[in-house]
Amino acid sequence: MKVLVVGGGGREHALAWKIAQSPRVTHVFVAPGNAGTAADADLENIDVTDADELVAFAKREGVGLTVVGPEAPLAAGIVDAFTEARLRIFGPTRAAAQLESSKDFAKAFMVRHGIPTAAYRTFTDAREAHAYIDAHGAPLVVKADGLASGKGVVVAMTSADAHAAVDAMLDAGAFGAAGARVVVEDFIEGEEASFIVMADGRHALPLASSQDHKRLADGDRGPNTGGMGAYSPAPVVTPTMHARIMREVIVPTIEGMAEEGTPYRGFLYAGVMIDATGALRVLEFNCRLGDPETQPIMVRLRSDLVVLIEHALAGTLDRVDAEWDRRSAMTVVLAAAGYPEAPRRGDAIEGLERVNRDTHPDVTVFHAGTAKDAEGVKVAGGRVLGVTALGESLRQAQRAAYAAIASIRYDGMQYRSDIGHRALARRGGAS
Ligand code: GLY
């Protein structure tokens, strides 16, 4: 079977890498891919991103399955377009993707279905939003309702910051239509984890837990990013917490979406906050896999991902389990100079050939913002590479990832040196 993976980041490289390992798969196209997917003999990049053109390509090439990585095409209805053309695709419909594409939809849905989340109000009128902030006081979280490339969430520790965020979104139109409606919600403290499942409309199969590092700098300081590193499993998701997340969040979400006539099929990502008392609340839903979380998750997945997706498309996820490598995995993201505000492109990347199966047997380097020209591989986006390692312990995975990074360089390369710090502190620095 020919498979098409839509997207070009680290998540899609990891997905395509895993899908290509399936004995059921003869060819994997990646649209548009990156320099890493271009270099992989098992993968073929295609320079197509428009949904109608992807439908035409899939028909012409006899693609048997399409898997969508990013939220934007899902929110724009790529699954609806493929389904209308009688092509198999794994992902939520445009209506179901509202769990991510409208923060107001997601919050109201959670309230309707008794799913734990922070208290909130939604505003389109700036004066009303400012009055609410004055009455409520900080800290607050101000969110653009729509998709804003990961930049539409402001954690406002002061009322002044909350007012400024409302001004930027509702008055200055910082995010265009995506910010024409804002959600203002209570700030909640705790430890965040990424809980991702595959859903078939009625059942959910949990993937291994993971944890991201959203801030740019060590010690969780600096600006928010798309994610500077991740590991799996996340020790904060104990077996008891895992059962609670399934019972209190995932099951009511899948059942609620089905009851409301928008059954959810696809990867579903719940960003959950677990506080010191064990209280659990959903921070956000994403209608896709996380990035970089996908990278450590895929290297730990022992089951055939294509078989799992086929169960999801057949509505039989309740009949299958996912098998996991018992080792830990960690991804350290290497970012471009100027990331996240203004990533610089064009810097030449050196040393990729020094990280290979012989020199670093437990390491896989997934590409994200890379492109190749006549001179070699260059930086072409904010997050550039995801250096991903397996280890008997998280500490060993960390050591292997950072040892591989020592071989790679480009001007302005930025990365955190403390990926895994929460889990390692929890385990008392277990080696
Ligand atoms: N790593 C966070 C996300 O994918 O949304």
GROMACS .gro file of C-alpha atoms and ligand atoms in nm:
model
  436
    1MET     CA    1   0.000   0.000   0.000
    2LYS     CA    2   0.114   0.353  -0.078
    3VAL     CA    3   0.086   0.598   0.214
    4LEU     CA    4   0.086   0.977   0.204
    5VAL     CA    5   0.196   1.176   0.509
    6VAL     CA    6   0.088   1.542   0.505
    7GLY     CA    7   0.326   1.791   0.667
    8GLY     CA    8   0.693   1.874   0.683
    9GLY     CA    9   0.804   1.898   1.046
   10GLY     CA   10   0.971   1.669   1.297
   11ARG     CA   11   0.636   1.508   1.375
   12GLU     CA   12   0.586   1.415   1.011
   13HIS     CA   13   0.941   1.284   0.970
   14ALA     CA   14   0.887   1.058   1.272
   15LEU     CA   15   0.545   0.947   1.144
   16ALA     CA   16   0.676   0.873   0.795
   17TRP     CA   17   0.982   0.691   0.939
   18LYS     CA   18   0.755   0.469   1.147
   19ILE     CA   19   0.498   0.409   0.871
   20ALA     CA   20   0.776   0.307   0.628
   21GLN     CA   21   0.867   0.022   0.867
   22SER     CA   22   0.528  -0.144   0.816
   23PRO     CA   23   0.538  -0.459   0.602
   24ARG     CA   24   0.201  -0.345   0.464
   25VAL     CA   25   0.357  -0.035   0.309
   26THR     CA   26   0.532  -0.024  -0.031
   27HIS     CA   27   0.591   0.350  -0.062
   28VAL     CA   28   0.563   0.659   0.157
   29PHE     CA   29   0.513   1.007   0.012
   30VAL     CA   30   0.563   1.310   0.235
   31ALA     CA   31   0.398   1.640   0.139
   32PRO     CA   32   0.603   1.856   0.144
   33GLY     CA   33   0.856   1.691   0.380
   34ASN     CA   34   1.200   1.833   0.456
   35ALA     CA   35   1.567   1.754   0.391
   36GLY     CA   36   1.552   1.457   0.630
   37THR     CA   37   1.258   1.291   0.457
   38ALA     CA   38   1.425   1.369   0.122
   39ALA     CA   39   1.743   1.190   0.231
   40ASP     CA   40   1.559   0.880   0.357
   41ALA     CA   41   1.559   0.614   0.083
   42ASP     CA   42   1.223   0.483   0.209
   43LEU     CA   43   1.047   0.818   0.169
   44GLU     CA   44   0.968   1.048  -0.124
   45ASN     CA   45   0.888   1.417  -0.087
   46ILE     CA   46   0.622   1.573  -0.306
   47ASP     CA   47   0.596   1.949  -0.344
   48VAL     CA   48   0.220   1.971  -0.289
   49THR     CA   49   0.032   2.133   0.000
   50ASP     CA   50  -0.307   2.234  -0.142
   51ALA     CA   51  -0.582   1.992  -0.029
   52ASP     CA   52  -0.747   1.958  -0.373
   53GLU     CA   53  -0.410   1.890  -0.533
   54LEU     CA   54  -0.335   1.631  -0.264
   55VAL     CA   55  -0.669   1.459  -0.340
   56ALA     CA   56  -0.580   1.455  -0.710
   57PHE     CA   57  -0.231   1.321  -0.633
   58ALA     CA   58  -0.367   1.047  -0.406
   59LYS     CA   59  -0.613   0.935  -0.676
   60ARG     CA   60  -0.353   0.942  -0.951
   61GLU     CA   61  -0.093   0.749  -0.749
   62GLY     CA   62  -0.337   0.501  -0.592
   63VAL     CA   63  -0.253   0.611  -0.237
   64GLY     CA   64  -0.424   0.369   0.002
   65LEU     CA   65  -0.394   0.576   0.319
   66THR     CA   66  -0.325   0.939   0.404
   67VAL     CA   67  -0.214   1.051   0.751
   68VAL     CA   68  -0.224   1.421   0.840
   69GLY     CA   69   0.029   1.575   1.078
   70PRO     CA   70  -0.050   1.946   1.136
   71GLU     CA   71  -0.367   2.112   1.261
   72ALA     CA   72  -0.410   2.369   0.984
   73PRO     CA   73  -0.513   2.129   0.704
   74LEU     CA   74  -0.735   1.937   0.949
   75ALA     CA   75  -0.911   2.256   1.059
   76ALA     CA   76  -0.950   2.353   0.692
   77GLY     CA   77  -1.129   2.024   0.613
   78ILE     CA   78  -0.872   1.804   0.437
   79VAL     CA   79  -1.033   1.493   0.587
   80ASP     CA   80  -1.374   1.596   0.453
   81ALA     CA   81  -1.223   1.651   0.106
   82PHE     CA   82  -1.049   1.310   0.099
   83THR     CA   83  -1.356   1.132   0.238
   84GLU     CA   84  -1.579   1.293  -0.026
   85ALA     CA   85  -1.337   1.163  -0.289
   86ARG     CA   86  -1.364   0.814  -0.131
   87LEU     CA   87  -0.999   0.816  -0.025
   88ARG     CA   88  -0.892   0.671   0.309
   89ILE     CA   89  -0.749   0.931   0.546
   90PHE     CA   90  -0.680   0.930   0.920
   91GLY     CA   91  -0.765   1.249   1.106
   92PRO     CA   92  -1.067   1.438   1.239
   93THR     CA   93  -1.318   1.612   1.014
   94ARG     CA   94  -1.328   1.989   1.010
   95ALA     CA   95  -1.619   1.982   1.258
   96ALA     CA   96  -1.437   1.749   1.498
   97ALA     CA   97  -1.111   1.946   1.465
   98GLN     CA   98  -1.290   2.236   1.636
   99LEU     CA   99  -1.164   2.085   1.960
  100GLU     CA  100  -0.840   2.260   1.863
  101SER     CA  101  -0.946   2.520   1.606
  102SER     CA  102  -1.186   2.696   1.846
  103LYS     CA  103  -1.083   2.736   2.210
  104ASP     CA  104  -1.437   2.854   2.287
  105PHE     CA  105  -1.584   2.538   2.130
  106ALA     CA  106  -1.345   2.322   2.334
  107LYS     CA  107  -1.420   2.500   2.663
  108ALA     CA  108  -1.799   2.491   2.611
  109PHE     CA  109  -1.774   2.124   2.510
  110MET     CA  110  -1.581   2.041   2.827
  111VAL     CA  111  -1.838   2.221   3.041
  112ARG     CA  112  -2.125   2.037   2.865
  113HIS     CA  113  -1.962   1.702   2.930
  114GLY     CA  114  -1.826   1.753   3.280
  115ILE     CA  115  -1.461   1.734   3.171
  116PRO     CA  116  -1.237   1.910   3.426
  117THR     CA  117  -1.093   2.240   3.300
  118ALA     CA  118  -1.023   2.591   3.433
  119ALA     CA  119  -1.315   2.836   3.468
  120TYR     CA  120  -1.339   3.074   3.171
  121ARG     CA  121  -1.535   3.342   2.986
  122THR     CA  122  -1.537   3.419   2.614
  123PHE     CA  123  -1.540   3.773   2.476
  124THR     CA  124  -1.568   3.950   2.142
  125ASP     CA  125  -1.608   4.292   2.304
  126ALA     CA  126  -1.283   4.436   2.441
  127ARG     CA  127  -1.457   4.656   2.700
  128GLU     CA  128  -1.632   4.354   2.851
  129ALA     CA  129  -1.306   4.159   2.856
  130HIS     CA  130  -1.124   4.447   3.031
  131ALA     CA  131  -1.403   4.476   3.290
  132TYR     CA  132  -1.382   4.101   3.358
  133ILE     CA  133  -1.003   4.122   3.404
  134ASP     CA  134  -1.044   4.416   3.647
  135ALA     CA  135  -1.306   4.229   3.847
  136HIS     CA  136  -1.123   3.896   3.846
  137GLY     CA  137  -0.759   4.000   3.880
  138ALA     CA  138  -0.447   3.818   3.760
  139PRO     CA  139  -0.305   3.567   3.698
  140LEU     CA  140  -0.515   3.480   3.394
  141VAL     CA  141  -0.463   3.310   3.062
  142VAL     CA  142  -0.580   3.492   2.749
  143LYS     CA  143  -0.627   3.276   2.440
  144ALA     CA  144  -0.711   3.364   2.082
  145ASP     CA  145  -1.011   3.149   1.990
  146GLY     CA  146  -0.870   3.026   1.659
  147LEU     CA  147  -0.543   2.879   1.535
  148ALA     CA  148  -0.248   3.114   1.578
  149SER     CA  149   0.054   2.891   1.503
  150GLY     CA  150   0.106   2.824   1.873
  151LYS     CA  151   0.139   3.196   1.953
  152GLY     CA  152  -0.218   3.274   2.058
  153VAL     CA  153  -0.185   3.192   2.429
  154VAL     CA  154  -0.071   3.459   2.677
  155VAL     CA  155  -0.008   3.358   3.037
  156ALA     CA  156  -0.070   3.693   3.207
  157MET     CA  157   0.079   3.707   3.554
  158THR     CA  158  -0.043   4.067   3.597
  159SER     CA  159  -0.369   4.239   3.504
  160ALA     CA  160  -0.168   4.477   3.286
  161ASP     CA  161  -0.042   4.181   3.080
  162ALA     CA  162  -0.396   4.045   3.048
  163HIS     CA  163  -0.529   4.384   2.934
  164ALA     CA  164  -0.244   4.412   2.683
  165ALA     CA  165  -0.323   4.066   2.543
  166VAL     CA  166  -0.689   4.158   2.500
  167ASP     CA  167  -0.591   4.484   2.330
  168ALA     CA  168  -0.355   4.302   2.095
  169MET     CA  169  -0.610   4.036   2.000
  170LEU     CA  170  -0.944   4.218   1.999
  171ASP     CA  171  -0.840   4.574   1.911
  172ALA     CA  172  -0.515   4.549   1.716
  173GLY     CA  173  -0.610   4.223   1.539
  174ALA     CA  174  -0.277   4.060   1.620
  175PHE     CA  175  -0.405   3.720   1.503
  176GLY     CA  176  -0.664   3.837   1.252
  177ALA     CA  177  -0.990   3.642   1.259
  178ALA     CA  178  -0.835   3.385   1.496
  179GLY     CA  179  -0.816   3.654   1.764
  180ALA     CA  180  -1.153   3.820   1.700
  181ARG     CA  181  -1.286   3.616   1.991
  182VAL     CA  182  -1.083   3.551   2.306
  183VAL     CA  183  -1.111   3.305   2.590
  184VAL     CA  184  -1.001   3.438   2.930
  185GLU     CA  185  -0.947   3.155   3.174
  186ASP     CA  186  -0.817   3.102   3.523
  187PHE     CA  187  -0.446   3.031   3.552
  188ILE     CA  188  -0.377   2.689   3.698
  189GLU     CA  189  -0.050   2.567   3.836
  190GLY     CA  190   0.100   2.222   3.826
  191GLU     CA  191   0.289   1.989   3.598
  192GLU     CA  192   0.178   1.959   3.238
  193ALA     CA  193   0.170   1.632   3.048
  194SER     CA  194   0.077   1.537   2.695
  195PHE     CA  195  -0.175   1.255   2.675
  196ILE     CA  196  -0.235   1.144   2.318
  197VAL     CA  197  -0.477   0.880   2.197
  198MET     CA  198  -0.589   0.733   1.868
  199ALA     CA  199  -0.966   0.746   1.832
  200ASP     CA  200  -1.201   0.563   1.595
  201GLY     CA  201  -1.519   0.758   1.665
  202ARG     CA  202  -1.625   0.536   1.955
  203HIS     CA  203  -1.311   0.397   2.118
  204ALA     CA  204  -0.974   0.540   2.216
  205LEU     CA  205  -0.636   0.369   2.224
  206PRO     CA  206  -0.389   0.559   2.443
  207LEU     CA  207  -0.036   0.616   2.317
  208ALA     CA  208   0.256   0.632   2.560
  209SER     CA  209   0.255   0.943   2.781
  210SER     CA  210   0.501   1.224   2.717
  211GLN     CA  211   0.606   1.565   2.839
  212ASP     CA  212   0.710   1.870   2.640
  213HIS     CA  213   0.927   2.173   2.733
  214LYS     CA  214   0.751   2.480   2.597
  215ARG     CA  215   0.993   2.755   2.707
  216LEU     CA  216   1.302   2.840   2.505
  217ALA     CA  217   1.560   2.845   2.785
  218ASP     CA  218   1.685   2.616   3.060
  219GLY     CA  219   1.487   2.619   3.383
  220ASP     CA  220   1.162   2.678   3.187
  221ARG     CA  221   1.247   3.041   3.126
  222GLY     CA  222   1.222   3.262   2.820
  223PRO     CA  223   0.953   3.285   2.554
  224ASN     CA  224   0.708   3.011   2.469
  225THR     CA  225   0.797   2.794   2.171
  226GLY     CA  226   0.639   2.508   1.981
  227GLY     CA  227   0.836   2.276   2.208
  228MET     CA  228   1.210   2.248   2.277
  229GLY     CA  229   1.222   1.882   2.374
  230ALA     CA  230   1.015   1.594   2.498
  231TYR     CA  231   1.044   1.255   2.656
  232SER     CA  232   0.835   0.945   2.697
  233PRO     CA  233   0.709   0.806   2.927
  234ALA     CA  234   0.621   1.098   3.158
  235PRO     CA  235   0.651   0.981   3.519
  236VAL     CA  236   0.388   1.235   3.631
  237VAL     CA  237   0.137   1.014   3.448
  238THR     CA  238   0.135   0.731   3.699
  239PRO     CA  239  -0.082   0.425   3.628
  240THR     CA  240  -0.351   0.577   3.853
  241MET     CA  241  -0.332   0.913   3.674
  242HIS     CA  242  -0.340   0.733   3.338
  243ALA     CA  243  -0.665   0.561   3.438
  244ARG     CA  244  -0.811   0.892   3.561
  245ILE     CA  245  -0.721   1.076   3.239
  246MET     CA  246  -0.889   0.803   3.037
  247ARG     CA  247  -1.199   0.800   3.260
  248GLU     CA  248  -1.235   1.174   3.329
  249VAL     CA  249  -1.110   1.322   3.001
  250ILE     CA  250  -1.070   1.088   2.705
  251VAL     CA  251  -1.379   0.867   2.735
  252PRO     CA  252  -1.623   1.158   2.794
  253THR     CA  253  -1.462   1.347   2.504
  254ILE     CA  254  -1.497   1.061   2.256
  255GLU     CA  255  -1.851   0.983   2.379
  256GLY     CA  256  -1.948   1.351   2.381
  257MET     CA  257  -1.826   1.412   2.027
  258ALA     CA  258  -2.020   1.106   1.904
  259GLU     CA  259  -2.337   1.218   2.089
  260GLU     CA  260  -2.310   1.563   1.932
  261GLY     CA  261  -2.293   1.416   1.581
  262THR     CA  262  -1.924   1.491   1.526
  263PRO     CA  263  -1.756   1.157   1.600
  264TYR     CA  264  -1.382   1.199   1.657
  265ARG     CA  265  -1.148   0.988   1.443
  266GLY     CA  266  -0.778   1.065   1.448
  267PHE     CA  267  -0.506   1.145   1.694
  268LEU     CA  268  -0.638   1.345   1.989
  269TYR     CA  269  -0.398   1.525   2.221
  270ALA     CA  270  -0.510   1.638   2.563
  271GLY     CA  271  -0.270   1.880   2.732
  272VAL     CA  272  -0.341   1.813   3.099
  273MET     CA  273  -0.231   1.993   3.413
  274ILE     CA  274  -0.180   1.791   3.729
  275ASP     CA  275  -0.140   1.996   4.045
  276ALA     CA  276   0.031   1.913   4.374
  277THR     CA  277  -0.298   1.784   4.521
  278GLY     CA  278  -0.348   1.547   4.227
  279ALA     CA  279  -0.624   1.762   4.073
  280LEU     CA  280  -0.645   1.708   3.699
  281ARG     CA  281  -0.759   1.967   3.443
  282VAL     CA  282  -0.746   1.992   3.066
  283LEU     CA  283  -0.549   2.292   2.942
  284GLU     CA  284  -0.619   2.233   2.575
  285PHE     CA  285  -0.707   1.979   2.314
  286ASN     CA  286  -0.511   1.939   1.993
  287CYS     CA  287  -0.659   1.753   1.699
  288ARG     CA  288  -0.326   1.596   1.607
  289LEU     CA  289  -0.011   1.443   1.747
  290GLY     CA  290   0.221   1.673   1.942
  291ASP     CA  291   0.550   1.797   1.810
  292PRO     CA  292   0.812   1.714   1.938
  293GLU     CA  293   0.623   1.454   2.149
  294THR     CA  294   0.564   1.235   1.841
  295GLN     CA  295   0.937   1.177   1.808
  296PRO     CA  296   1.003   0.998   2.141
  297ILE     CA  297   0.665   0.825   2.111
  298MET     CA  298   0.736   0.683   1.764
  299VAL     CA  299   1.077   0.546   1.858
  300ARG     CA  300   0.913   0.362   2.151
  301LEU     CA  301   0.619   0.225   1.952
  302ARG     CA  302   0.682  -0.142   1.869
  303SER     CA  303   0.343  -0.209   1.711
  304ASP     CA  304   0.284  -0.151   1.343
  305LEU     CA  305   0.136   0.202   1.329
  306VAL     CA  306  -0.039   0.126   1.000
  307VAL     CA  307  -0.221  -0.169   1.157
  308LEU     CA  308  -0.333   0.055   1.445
  309ILE     CA  309  -0.455   0.320   1.200
  310GLU     CA  310  -0.644   0.057   1.001
  311HIS     CA  311  -0.818  -0.052   1.322
  312ALA     CA  312  -0.906   0.312   1.384
  313LEU     CA  313  -1.054   0.346   1.035
  314ALA     CA  314  -1.251   0.021   1.083
  315GLY     CA  315  -1.385   0.130   1.424
  316THR     CA  316  -1.212  -0.160   1.601
  317LEU     CA  317  -0.956   0.012   1.823
  318ASP     CA  318  -1.115  -0.170   2.119
  319ARG     CA  319  -0.972  -0.495   1.979
  320VAL     CA  320  -0.609  -0.393   1.973
  321ASP     CA  321  -0.332  -0.282   2.209
  322ALA     CA  322  -0.019  -0.084   2.134
  323GLU     CA  323   0.310  -0.243   2.235
  324TRP     CA  324   0.585  -0.017   2.369
  325ASP     CA  325   0.961  -0.039   2.406
  326ARG     CA  326   1.010  -0.042   2.783
  327ARG     CA  327   1.306   0.197   2.746
  328SER     CA  328   1.275   0.574   2.779
  329ALA     CA  329   1.310   0.809   2.486
  330MET     CA  330   1.408   1.172   2.471
  331THR     CA  331   1.409   1.430   2.193
  332VAL     CA  332   1.618   1.745   2.219
  333VAL     CA  333   1.515   2.010   1.966
  334LEU     CA  334   1.786   2.213   1.793
  335ALA     CA  335   1.642   2.550   1.694
  336ALA     CA  336   1.752   2.826   1.459
  337ALA     CA  337   1.916   3.154   1.556
  338GLY     CA  338   1.642   3.402   1.641
  339TYR     CA  339   1.381   3.135   1.722
  340PRO     CA  340   1.099   3.180   1.819
  341GLU     CA  341   1.053   3.547   1.723
  342ALA     CA  342   1.243   3.561   1.393
  343PRO     CA  343   1.420   3.237   1.299
  344ARG     CA  344   1.712   3.291   1.066
  345ARG     CA  345   1.722   3.070   0.759
  346GLY     CA  346   2.012   2.960   0.545
  347ASP     CA  347   2.273   2.858   0.804
  348ALA     CA  348   2.464   2.550   0.686
  349ILE     CA  349   2.423   2.243   0.907
  350GLU     CA  350   2.739   2.041   0.962
  351GLY     CA  351   2.805   1.703   1.117
  352LEU     CA  352   2.479   1.520   1.039
  353GLU     CA  353   2.677   1.237   0.880
  354ARG     CA  354   2.865   1.189   1.208
  355VAL     CA  355   2.544   1.073   1.379
  356ASN     CA  356   2.466   0.731   1.238
  357ARG     CA  357   2.383   0.374   1.342
  358ASP     CA  358   2.752   0.291   1.400
  359THR     CA  359   2.850   0.599   1.599
  360HIS     CA  360   2.523   0.651   1.788
  361PRO     CA  361   2.320   0.327   1.770
  362ASP     CA  362   2.036   0.451   1.993
  363VAL     CA  363   1.991   0.787   1.822
  364THR     CA  364   1.763   0.897   1.536
  365VAL     CA  365   1.781   1.253   1.407
  366PHE     CA  366   1.442   1.369   1.281
  367HIS     CA  367   1.444   1.677   1.062
  368ALA     CA  368   1.199   1.966   1.091
  369GLY     CA  369   1.301   2.306   0.946
  370THR     CA  370   1.565   2.186   0.701
  371ALA     CA  371   1.610   2.214   0.325
  372LYS     CA  372   1.884   2.092   0.093
  373ASP     CA  373   2.046   2.292  -0.183
  374ALA     CA  374   2.355   2.234  -0.398
  375GLU     CA  375   2.581   2.317  -0.104
  376GLY     CA  376   2.417   2.089   0.151
  377VAL     CA  377   2.155   2.087   0.425
  378LYS     CA  378   2.051   2.431   0.553
  379VAL     CA  379   1.832   2.573   0.827
  380ALA     CA  380   1.487   2.643   0.681
  381GLY     CA  381   1.261   2.691   0.983
  382GLY     CA  382   1.246   2.766   1.355
  383ARG     CA  383   1.280   2.416   1.491
  384VAL     CA  384   1.548   2.252   1.284
  385LEU     CA  385   1.626   1.900   1.413
  386GLY     CA  386   1.494   1.664   1.680
  387VAL     CA  387   1.779   1.454   1.817
  388THR     CA  388   1.600   1.151   1.959
  389ALA     CA  389   1.756   0.881   2.173
  390LEU     CA  390   1.646   0.564   2.349
  391GLY     CA  391   1.803   0.461   2.679
  392GLU     CA  392   1.761   0.204   2.955
  393SER     CA  393   1.678   0.502   3.177
  394LEU     CA  394   1.577   0.857   3.096
  395ARG     CA  395   1.922   0.969   3.212
  396GLN     CA  396   2.083   0.734   2.959
  397ALA     CA  397   1.855   0.857   2.682
  398GLN     CA  398   1.949   1.212   2.779
  399ARG     CA  399   2.322   1.130   2.770
  400ALA     CA  400   2.290   0.966   2.427
  401ALA     CA  401   2.094   1.260   2.282
  402TYR     CA  402   2.339   1.523   2.407
  403ALA     CA  403   2.640   1.314   2.297
  404ALA     CA  404   2.499   1.310   1.943
  405ILE     CA  405   2.429   1.684   1.953
  406ALA     CA  406   2.799   1.744   2.018
  407SER     CA  407   2.864   1.630   1.658
  408ILE     CA  408   2.617   1.872   1.499
  409ARG     CA  409   2.668   2.244   1.449
  410TYR     CA  410   2.536   2.547   1.265
  411ASP     CA  411   2.565   2.917   1.336
  412GLY     CA  412   2.324   3.032   1.604
  413MET     CA  413   2.219   2.678   1.704
  414GLN     CA  414   1.999   2.698   2.014
  415TYR     CA  415   1.894   2.413   2.239
  416ARG     CA  416   1.812   2.351   2.601
  417SER     CA  417   2.062   2.158   2.808
  418ASP     CA  418   1.806   2.042   3.067
  419ILE     CA  419   1.550   1.841   2.873
  420GLY     CA  420   1.401   1.586   3.112
  421HIS     CA  421   1.474   1.787   3.427
  422ARG     CA  422   1.130   1.737   3.586
  423ALA     CA  423   1.127   1.363   3.537
  424LEU     CA  424   1.488   1.326   3.649
  425ALA     CA  425   1.424   1.532   3.964
  426ARG     CA  426   1.116   1.320   4.037
  427ARG     CA  427   1.327   1.006   4.011
  428GLY     CA  428   1.601   1.157   4.222
  429GLY     CA  429   1.826   1.174   3.915
  430ALA     CA  430   1.804   0.801   3.852
  431SER     CA  431   2.084   0.688   3.625
  432GLY     N1  432   0.439   2.029   2.166
  432GLY     C1  433   0.315   2.093   2.177
  432GLY     C2  434   0.225   2.074   2.064
  432GLY     O1  435   0.249   1.997   1.975
  432GLY     O2  436   0.123   2.139   2.064
   0.00000   0.00000   0.00000
